[in-house]
């Protein structure tokens, strides 16, 4: 019955609408598209890129979207609807458009429509456009009350560390074992948290569903993920208003990116996918070693073993297994070192040296030998606004850049 009703709607509403859409297109452009809403990372990335393109290129079109799958964050959808027309009915228009000729001309392709992963900002639009989403006054007041209640009266940092619990509980029918290489141990972040607390920052440990709570007794720390306060609204507001965030390149950090907040990525893989066009990005990768002789792989080796990005025919973890490679998480000191780097750079106290400059030059020189470089990075970009951590490169120069 549902399929029959859908067919009726497509035939008698969708197709006539799409015919009219084509007739008026010389005078006014109307397009249809979809956002993948089940994963907040994809949803936020796609929305951010779409709004940046509309803003930078001044695209004058009326666009209608529907959400594919269940919505991962209801408040983010509410926020996006203030700027974008989204309704489940627009799926009828989308499917009707695909029945008619030249449907590509009237379709909006966003990141998740183009590939299975997050797409790179090859044109550097994030560095050229501002924030395109807004909270209203009532929402800011609500958030301020929360901050007051938990005793946050200083700049705050959001810590977003991936584990496997969220996907296991949210999608129990799907085997996400091949994604576990992205996990890291929340306990290894304690030294960094204490550094930030000593600097008088407030620290929120983020997360919707986590394996373990983090017990730190300090008035400026809250394991928000396990607190009574956790909700879709604060998930978004906190990431959108933090001083900077520390994240393992997973889901929620895309909210910080949409709101142009600096992101210190740690335990982040694969190396080739770091967002070099994003201002304020510092990326500290995991270390890749061989299983047999425990040899660390240099950047040249990583490229040679095709461990630099996601392979086309299998998962990243399967590719590592096939090549007899494994990952080592960042040490406590590496996580701390990259965080100190971010803190000092934001406060203009980081000591930029010729060694740092030379390490970055050498890193890019080697990375550009990767055959798929241009799919993820802009070779003509004058200023590398997103970088591999200066601390990481200096600490590991003897083997990583050899």
mmCIF file of N, CA and C in Angstrom, residues 214-325:
data_model
loop_
_atom_site.group_PDB
_atom_site.id
_atom_site.type_symbol
_atom_site.label_atom_id
_atom_site.label_comp_id
_atom_site.label_asym_id
_atom_site.label_seq_id
_atom_site.Cartn_x
_atom_site.Cartn_y
_atom_site.Cartn_z
ATOM 1 N N UNK A 214 34.959 8.663 32.345
ATOM 2 C CA UNK A 214 36.288 9.143 32.719
ATOM 3 C C UNK A 214 36.173 9.852 34.068
ATOM 4 N N UNK A 215 36.810 9.269 35.073
ATOM 5 C CA UNK A 215 36.696 9.803 36.434
ATOM 6 C C UNK A 215 37.856 10.740 36.755
ATOM 7 N N UNK A 216 37.588 12.020 36.668
ATOM 8 C CA UNK A 216 38.558 13.049 37.042
ATOM 9 C C UNK A 216 37.855 14.010 37.993
ATOM 10 N N UNK A 217 38.344 14.065 39.192
ATOM 11 C CA UNK A 217 37.737 14.940 40.198
ATOM 12 C C UNK A 217 38.349 16.330 40.088
ATOM 13 N N UNK A 218 37.637 17.197 39.428
ATOM 14 C CA UNK A 218 38.104 18.579 39.262
ATOM 15 C C UNK A 218 36.893 19.446 38.931
ATOM 16 N N UNK A 219 36.789 20.634 39.514
ATOM 17 C CA UNK A 219 35.616 21.482 39.256
ATOM 18 C C UNK A 219 35.495 21.943 37.805
ATOM 19 N N UNK A 220 36.598 21.869 37.044
ATOM 20 C CA UNK A 220 36.571 22.325 35.656
ATOM 21 C C UNK A 220 36.512 21.174 34.653
ATOM 22 N N UNK A 221 36.100 20.006 35.120
ATOM 23 C CA UNK A 221 35.966 18.866 34.210
ATOM 24 C C UNK A 221 34.597 18.235 34.355
ATOM 25 N N UNK A 222 34.001 17.885 33.199
ATOM 26 C CA UNK A 222 32.737 17.159 33.212
ATOM 27 C C UNK A 222 32.764 16.089 32.129
ATOM 28 N N UNK A 223 32.538 14.838 32.548
ATOM 29 C CA UNK A 223 32.318 13.790 31.554
ATOM 30 C C UNK A 223 30.876 13.946 31.082
ATOM 31 N N UNK A 224 30.707 14.874 30.177
ATOM 32 C CA UNK A 224 29.381 15.237 29.669
ATOM 33 C C UNK A 224 28.683 14.031 29.036
ATOM 34 N N UNK A 225 29.454 13.129 28.433
ATOM 35 C CA UNK A 225 28.868 11.971 27.753
ATOM 36 C C UNK A 225 28.067 11.089 28.705
ATOM 37 N N UNK A 226 28.448 11.073 29.971
ATOM 38 C CA UNK A 226 27.775 10.217 30.960
ATOM 39 C C UNK A 226 26.944 11.028 31.939
ATOM 40 N N UNK A 227 26.703 12.290 31.632
ATOM 41 C CA UNK A 227 26.003 13.169 32.568
ATOM 42 C C UNK A 227 24.514 13.264 32.253
ATOM 43 N N UNK A 228 23.773 13.812 33.175
ATOM 44 C CA UNK A 228 22.333 14.019 32.982
ATOM 45 C C UNK A 228 22.058 15.131 31.971
ATOM 46 N N UNK A 229 23.076 15.910 31.618
ATOM 47 C CA UNK A 229 22.891 17.059 30.740
ATOM 48 C C UNK A 229 22.939 16.701 29.249
ATOM 49 N N UNK A 230 23.489 15.527 28.929
ATOM 50 C CA UNK A 230 23.722 15.220 27.532
ATOM 51 C C UNK A 230 22.422 15.218 26.728
ATOM 52 N N UNK A 231 22.442 15.954 25.602
ATOM 53 C CA UNK A 231 21.284 16.047 24.722
ATOM 54 C C UNK A 231 21.755 16.502 23.353
ATOM 55 N N UNK A 232 20.900 16.358 22.366
ATOM 56 C CA UNK A 232 21.272 16.738 20.998
ATOM 57 C C UNK A 232 21.633 18.222 20.907
ATOM 58 N N UNK A 233 20.887 19.058 21.618
ATOM 59 C CA UNK A 233 21.159 20.499 21.566
ATOM 60 C C UNK A 233 22.566 20.827 22.062
ATOM 61 N N UNK A 234 22.916 20.339 23.251
ATOM 62 C CA UNK A 234 24.237 20.656 23.802
ATOM 63 C C UNK A 234 25.365 19.962 23.040
ATOM 64 N N UNK A 235 25.098 18.790 22.470
ATOM 65 C CA UNK A 235 26.107 18.162 21.598
ATOM 66 C C UNK A 235 26.573 19.149 20.536
ATOM 67 N N UNK A 236 25.604 19.820 19.942
ATOM 68 C CA UNK A 236 25.914 20.758 18.852
ATOM 69 C C UNK A 236 26.449 22.074 19.397
ATOM 70 N N UNK A 237 25.775 22.644 20.394
ATOM 71 C CA UNK A 237 26.161 23.970 20.883
ATOM 72 C C UNK A 237 27.587 23.963 21.440
ATOM 73 N N UNK A 238 27.933 22.951 22.210
ATOM 74 C CA UNK A 238 29.277 22.894 22.801
ATOM 75 C C UNK A 238 30.357 22.784 21.730
ATOM 76 N N UNK A 239 30.157 21.915 20.760
ATOM 77 C CA UNK A 239 31.163 21.772 19.691
ATOM 78 C C UNK A 239 31.252 23.043 18.840
ATOM 79 N N UNK A 240 30.130 23.744 18.724
ATOM 80 C CA UNK A 240 30.097 24.958 17.902
ATOM 81 C C UNK A 240 30.686 26.170 18.609
ATOM 82 N N UNK A 241 30.830 26.107 19.940
ATOM 83 C CA UNK A 241 31.259 27.278 20.698
ATOM 84 C C UNK A 241 32.516 27.045 21.537
ATOM 85 N N UNK A 242 33.155 25.896 21.384
ATOM 86 C CA UNK A 242 34.378 25.629 22.141
ATOM 87 C C UNK A 242 35.526 26.513 21.671
ATOM 88 N N UNK A 243 36.532 26.662 22.514
ATOM 89 C CA UNK A 243 37.736 27.407 22.136
ATOM 90 C C UNK A 243 38.502 26.630 21.075
ATOM 91 N N UNK A 244 38.688 25.369 21.316
ATOM 92 C CA UNK A 244 39.102 24.417 20.286
ATOM 93 C C UNK A 244 38.679 23.037 20.738
ATOM 94 N N UNK A 245 38.728 22.082 19.825
ATOM 95 C CA UNK A 245 38.368 20.726 20.220
ATOM 96 C C UNK A 245 39.506 19.773 19.912
ATOM 97 N N UNK A 246 39.581 18.718 20.711
ATOM 98 C CA UNK A 246 40.520 17.618 20.495
ATOM 99 C C UNK A 246 39.669 16.443 20.066
ATOM 100 N N UNK A 247 39.980 15.866 18.919
ATOM 101 C CA UNK A 247 39.121 14.813 18.412
ATOM 102 C C UNK A 247 39.932 13.771 17.653
ATOM 103 N N UNK A 248 39.349 12.589 17.521
ATOM 104 C CA UNK A 248 40.031 11.498 16.827
ATOM 105 C C UNK A 248 39.494 11.312 15.411
ATOM 106 N N UNK A 249 39.096 12.405 14.785
ATOM 107 C CA UNK A 249 38.555 12.390 13.417
ATOM 108 C C UNK A 249 37.328 11.489 13.350
ATOM 109 N N UNK A 250 36.327 11.854 14.132
ATOM 110 C CA UNK A 250 35.127 11.038 14.198
ATOM 111 C C UNK A 250 33.885 11.900 14.391
ATOM 112 N N UNK A 251 32.930 11.706 13.509
ATOM 113 C CA UNK A 251 31.585 12.252 13.619
ATOM 114 C C UNK A 251 31.407 13.661 14.126
ATOM 115 N N UNK A 252 31.321 13.793 15.434
ATOM 116 C CA UNK A 252 30.920 15.050 16.056
ATOM 117 C C UNK A 252 31.872 16.198 15.753
ATOM 118 N N UNK A 253 33.145 15.912 15.451
ATOM 119 C CA UNK A 253 34.070 17.021 15.176
ATOM 120 C C UNK A 253 33.697 17.784 13.911
ATOM 121 N N UNK A 254 32.857 17.190 13.058
ATOM 122 C CA UNK A 254 32.415 17.915 11.865
ATOM 123 C C UNK A 254 31.534 19.105 12.242
ATOM 124 N N UNK A 255 30.888 19.051 13.408
ATOM 125 C CA UNK A 255 30.127 20.212 13.886
ATOM 126 C C UNK A 255 31.086 21.369 14.158
ATOM 127 N N UNK A 256 32.191 21.070 14.847
ATOM 128 C CA UNK A 256 33.192 22.106 15.111
ATOM 129 C C UNK A 256 33.705 22.691 13.807
ATOM 130 N N UNK A 257 33.852 21.838 12.824
ATOM 131 C CA UNK A 257 34.362 22.286 11.520
ATOM 132 C C UNK A 257 33.360 23.209 10.818
ATOM 133 N N UNK A 258 32.083 22.853 10.875
ATOM 134 C CA UNK A 258 31.041 23.703 10.276
ATOM 135 C C UNK A 258 31.064 25.096 10.900
ATOM 136 N N UNK A 259 31.397 25.156 12.201
ATOM 137 C CA UNK A 259 31.430 26.442 12.898
ATOM 138 C C UNK A 259 32.838 27.030 12.974
ATOM 139 N N UNK A 260 33.753 26.482 12.169
ATOM 140 C CA UNK A 260 35.115 27.010 11.992
ATOM 141 C C UNK A 260 35.916 27.077 13.289
ATOM 142 N N UNK A 261 35.763 26.064 14.123
ATOM 143 C CA UNK A 261 36.538 25.989 15.356
ATOM 144 C C UNK A 261 37.824 25.199 15.106
ATOM 145 N N UNK A 262 38.942 25.611 15.706
ATOM 146 C CA UNK A 262 40.195 24.865 15.535
ATOM 147 C C UNK A 262 40.045 23.443 16.061
ATOM 148 N N UNK A 263 40.640 22.494 15.343
ATOM 149 C CA UNK A 263 40.534 21.082 15.731
ATOM 150 C C UNK A 263 41.915 20.460 15.808
ATOM 151 N N UNK A 264 42.217 19.906 16.953
ATOM 152 C CA UNK A 264 43.454 19.148 17.140
ATOM 153 C C UNK A 264 43.096 17.666 16.984
ATOM 154 N N UNK A 265 43.366 17.121 15.793
ATOM 155 C CA UNK A 265 43.067 15.715 15.526
ATOM 156 C C UNK A 265 44.219 14.859 16.058
ATOM 157 N N UNK A 266 43.902 13.873 16.893
ATOM 158 C CA UNK A 266 44.911 12.944 17.405
ATOM 159 C C UNK A 266 44.434 11.513 17.151
ATOM 160 N N UNK A 267 45.396 10.579 17.141
ATOM 161 C CA UNK A 267 45.070 9.185 16.821
ATOM 162 C C UNK A 267 44.236 9.115 15.547
ATOM 163 N N UNK A 268 44.590 9.931 14.580
ATOM 164 C CA UNK A 268 43.767 10.108 13.383
ATOM 165 C C UNK A 268 44.372 9.369 12.185
ATOM 166 N N UNK A 269 43.524 8.655 11.484
ATOM 167 C CA UNK A 269 43.952 7.911 10.303
ATOM 168 C C UNK A 269 42.823 7.914 9.274
ATOM 169 N N UNK A 270 43.164 7.685 7.972
ATOM 170 C CA UNK A 270 44.508 7.572 7.417
ATOM 171 C C UNK A 270 45.140 8.938 7.177
ATOM 172 N N UNK A 271 46.451 8.947 7.086
ATOM 173 C CA UNK A 271 47.190 10.204 7.002
ATOM 174 C C UNK A 271 46.804 11.007 5.768
ATOM 175 N N UNK A 272 46.602 10.316 4.658
ATOM 176 C CA UNK A 272 46.326 11.030 3.412
ATOM 177 C C UNK A 272 45.044 11.813 3.406
ATOM 178 N N UNK A 273 44.152 11.562 4.366
ATOM 179 C CA UNK A 273 42.842 12.196 4.368
ATOM 180 C C UNK A 273 42.739 13.384 5.313
ATOM 181 N N UNK A 274 43.837 13.833 5.871
ATOM 182 C CA UNK A 274 43.700 14.945 6.811
ATOM 183 C C UNK A 274 43.288 16.218 6.054
ATOM 184 N N UNK A 275 42.463 17.063 6.673
ATOM 185 C CA UNK A 275 41.910 18.225 5.970
ATOM 186 C C UNK A 275 42.890 19.389 5.854
ATOM 187 N N UNK A 276 43.756 19.332 4.871
ATOM 188 C CA UNK A 276 44.801 20.351 4.722
ATOM 189 C C UNK A 276 44.240 21.720 4.351
ATOM 190 N N UNK A 277 42.995 21.758 3.856
ATOM 191 C CA UNK A 277 42.404 23.052 3.474
ATOM 192 C C UNK A 277 41.646 23.701 4.621
ATOM 193 N N UNK A 278 41.566 22.977 5.773
ATOM 194 C CA UNK A 278 40.784 23.521 6.880
ATOM 195 C C UNK A 278 41.651 24.360 7.809
ATOM 196 N N UNK A 279 41.320 25.641 7.984
ATOM 197 C CA UNK A 279 42.117 26.498 8.864
ATOM 198 C C UNK A 279 42.022 26.045 10.314
ATOM 199 N N UNK A 280 43.148 25.966 10.968
ATOM 200 C CA UNK A 280 43.130 25.580 12.366
ATOM 201 C C UNK A 280 43.200 24.090 12.604
ATOM 202 N N UNK A 281 43.538 23.314 11.572
ATOM 203 C CA UNK A 281 43.667 21.871 11.726
ATOM 204 C C UNK A 281 45.099 21.494 12.076
ATOM 205 N N UNK A 282 45.263 20.708 13.141
ATOM 206 C CA UNK A 282 46.531 20.054 13.451
ATOM 207 C C UNK A 282 46.239 18.565 13.518
ATOM 208 N N UNK A 283 46.982 17.768 12.758
ATOM 209 C CA UNK A 283 46.683 16.341 12.613
ATOM 210 C C UNK A 283 47.864 15.512 13.109
ATOM 211 N N UNK A 284 47.615 14.679 14.106
ATOM 212 C CA UNK A 284 48.642 13.779 14.637
ATOM 213 C C UNK A 284 48.227 12.341 14.343
ATOM 214 N N UNK A 285 48.905 11.679 13.416
ATOM 215 C CA UNK A 285 48.478 10.332 13.011
ATOM 216 C C UNK A 285 48.947 9.250 13.973
ATOM 217 N N UNK A 286 48.266 8.110 13.914
ATOM 218 C CA UNK A 286 48.791 6.923 14.575
ATOM 219 C C UNK A 286 50.039 6.466 13.823
ATOM 220 N N UNK A 287 50.834 5.649 14.470
ATOM 221 C CA UNK A 287 52.040 5.115 13.850
ATOM 222 C C UNK A 287 51.747 3.745 13.250
ATOM 223 N N UNK A 288 52.207 3.525 12.038
ATOM 224 C CA UNK A 288 52.035 2.231 11.378
ATOM 225 C C UNK A 288 53.335 1.439 11.493
ATOM 226 N N UNK A 289 53.224 0.186 11.928
ATOM 227 C CA UNK A 289 54.405 -0.667 12.040
ATOM 228 C C UNK A 289 54.146 -2.011 11.369
ATOM 229 N N UNK A 290 55.220 -2.713 11.053
ATOM 230 C CA UNK A 290 55.092 -4.059 10.505
ATOM 231 C C UNK A 290 54.871 -5.049 11.652
ATOM 232 N N UNK A 291 54.074 -6.060 11.414
ATOM 233 C CA UNK A 291 53.765 -7.033 12.468
ATOM 234 C C UNK A 291 54.952 -7.937 12.781
ATOM 235 N N UNK A 292 55.787 -8.182 11.768
ATOM 236 C CA UNK A 292 56.855 -9.161 11.964
ATOM 237 C C UNK A 292 58.071 -8.610 12.692
ATOM 238 N N UNK A 293 58.621 -7.505 12.192
ATOM 239 C CA UNK A 293 59.854 -6.999 12.819
ATOM 240 C C UNK A 293 59.662 -5.680 13.574
ATOM 241 N N UNK A 294 58.415 -5.296 13.753
ATOM 242 C CA UNK A 294 58.093 -4.099 14.543
ATOM 243 C C UNK A 294 58.838 -2.864 14.025
ATOM 244 N N UNK A 295 58.936 -2.769 12.719
ATOM 245 C CA UNK A 295 59.577 -1.595 12.114
ATOM 246 C C UNK A 295 58.533 -0.521 11.840
ATOM 247 N N UNK A 296 58.832 0.716 12.245
ATOM 248 C CA UNK A 296 57.931 1.826 11.974
ATOM 249 C C UNK A 296 58.015 2.213 10.499
ATOM 250 N N UNK A 297 56.866 2.484 9.906
ATOM 251 C CA UNK A 297 56.839 2.855 8.496
ATOM 252 C C UNK A 297 57.004 4.363 8.336
ATOM 253 N N UNK A 298 57.922 4.742 7.485
ATOM 254 C CA UNK A 298 58.092 6.154 7.139
ATOM 255 C C UNK A 298 56.945 6.577 6.229
ATOM 256 N N UNK A 299 56.849 7.868 5.960
ATOM 257 C CA UNK A 299 55.809 8.352 5.052
ATOM 258 C C UNK A 299 55.977 7.730 3.673
ATOM 259 N N UNK A 300 57.208 7.618 3.193
ATOM 260 C CA UNK A 300 57.458 6.963 1.904
ATOM 261 C C UNK A 300 56.963 5.520 1.920
ATOM 262 N N UNK A 301 57.218 4.813 3.014
ATOM 263 C CA UNK A 301 56.773 3.422 3.142
ATOM 264 C C UNK A 301 55.249 3.329 3.150
ATOM 265 N N UNK A 302 54.619 4.252 3.856
ATOM 266 C CA UNK A 302 53.160 4.246 3.954
ATOM 267 C C UNK A 302 52.533 4.426 2.577
ATOM 268 N N UNK A 303 53.102 5.318 1.794
ATOM 269 C CA UNK A 303 52.624 5.523 0.424
ATOM 270 C C UNK A 303 52.875 4.268 -0.406
ATOM 271 N N UNK A 304 54.066 3.706 -0.289
ATOM 272 C CA UNK A 304 54.442 2.519 -1.061
ATOM 273 C C UNK A 304 53.540 1.325 -0.734
ATOM 274 N N UNK A 305 53.157 1.171 0.534
ATOM 275 C CA UNK A 305 52.315 0.055 0.954
ATOM 276 C C UNK A 305 50.819 0.353 0.779
ATOM 277 N N UNK A 306 50.495 1.480 0.158
ATOM 278 C CA UNK A 306 49.095 1.886 -0.054
ATOM 279 C C UNK A 306 48.306 1.932 1.244
ATOM 280 N N UNK A 307 48.976 2.374 2.313
ATOM 281 C CA UNK A 307 48.315 2.536 3.609
ATOM 282 C C UNK A 307 48.040 4.002 3.890
ATOM 283 N N UNK A 308 48.105 4.815 2.854
ATOM 284 C CA UNK A 308 47.967 6.256 2.982
ATOM 285 C C UNK A 308 46.498 6.695 2.934
ATOM 286 N N UNK A 309 45.623 5.840 2.331
ATOM 287 C CA UNK A 309 44.215 6.217 2.214
ATOM 288 C C UNK A 309 43.344 4.966 2.217
ATOM 289 N N UNK A 310 42.050 5.158 1.969
ATOM 290 C CA UNK A 310 41.119 4.043 1.939
ATOM 291 C C UNK A 310 41.203 3.336 0.587
ATOM 292 N N UNK A 311 41.422 2.020 0.565
ATOM 293 C CA UNK A 311 41.435 1.296 -0.710
ATOM 294 C C UNK A 311 40.028 1.197 -1.289
ATOM 295 N N UNK A 312 39.935 0.975 -2.577
ATOM 296 C CA UNK A 312 38.634 0.944 -3.235
ATOM 297 C C UNK A 312 37.853 -0.337 -2.952
ATOM 298 N N UNK A 313 38.534 -1.475 -2.865
ATOM 299 C CA UNK A 313 37.836 -2.752 -2.837
ATOM 300 C C UNK A 313 37.742 -3.405 -1.461
ATOM 301 N N UNK A 314 38.320 -2.790 -0.441
ATOM 302 C CA UNK A 314 38.248 -3.375 0.902
ATOM 303 C C UNK A 314 38.383 -2.267 1.942
ATOM 304 N N UNK A 315 38.226 -2.634 3.198
ATOM 305 C CA UNK A 315 38.325 -1.657 4.270
ATOM 306 C C UNK A 315 39.785 -1.314 4.548
ATOM 307 N N UNK A 316 39.986 -0.200 5.255
ATOM 308 C CA UNK A 316 41.342 0.209 5.615
ATOM 309 C C UNK A 316 42.005 -0.841 6.508
ATOM 310 N N UNK A 317 41.238 -1.377 7.477
ATOM 311 C CA UNK A 317 41.787 -2.398 8.362
ATOM 312 C C UNK A 317 42.156 -3.659 7.587
ATOM 313 N N UNK A 318 41.307 -4.081 6.657
ATOM 314 C CA UNK A 318 41.609 -5.264 5.848
ATOM 315 C C UNK A 318 42.872 -5.054 5.024
ATOM 316 N N UNK A 319 43.049 -3.833 4.561
ATOM 317 C CA UNK A 319 44.249 -3.521 3.787
ATOM 318 C C UNK A 319 45.503 -3.633 4.657
ATOM 319 N N UNK A 320 45.427 -3.131 5.901
ATOM 320 C CA UNK A 320 46.559 -3.258 6.815
ATOM 321 C C UNK A 320 46.869 -4.732 7.088
ATOM 322 N N UNK A 321 45.815 -5.512 7.315
ATOM 323 C CA UNK A 321 46.010 -6.941 7.585
ATOM 324 C C UNK A 321 46.662 -7.635 6.395
ATOM 325 N N UNK A 322 46.217 -7.294 5.207
ATOM 326 C CA UNK A 322 46.769 -7.894 3.994
ATOM 327 C C UNK A 322 48.247 -7.583 3.832
ATOM 328 N N UNK A 323 48.638 -6.359 4.230
ATOM 329 C CA UNK A 323 50.039 -5.935 4.089
ATOM 330 C C UNK A 323 50.872 -6.293 5.323
ATOM 331 N N UNK A 324 50.237 -7.000 6.275
ATOM 332 C CA UNK A 324 50.931 -7.404 7.507
ATOM 333 C C UNK A 324 51.400 -6.188 8.310
ATOM 334 N N UNK A 325 50.490 -5.219 8.435
ATOM 335 C CA UNK A 325 50.785 -3.985 9.157
ATOM 336 C C UNK A 325 49.796 -3.816 10.302
#
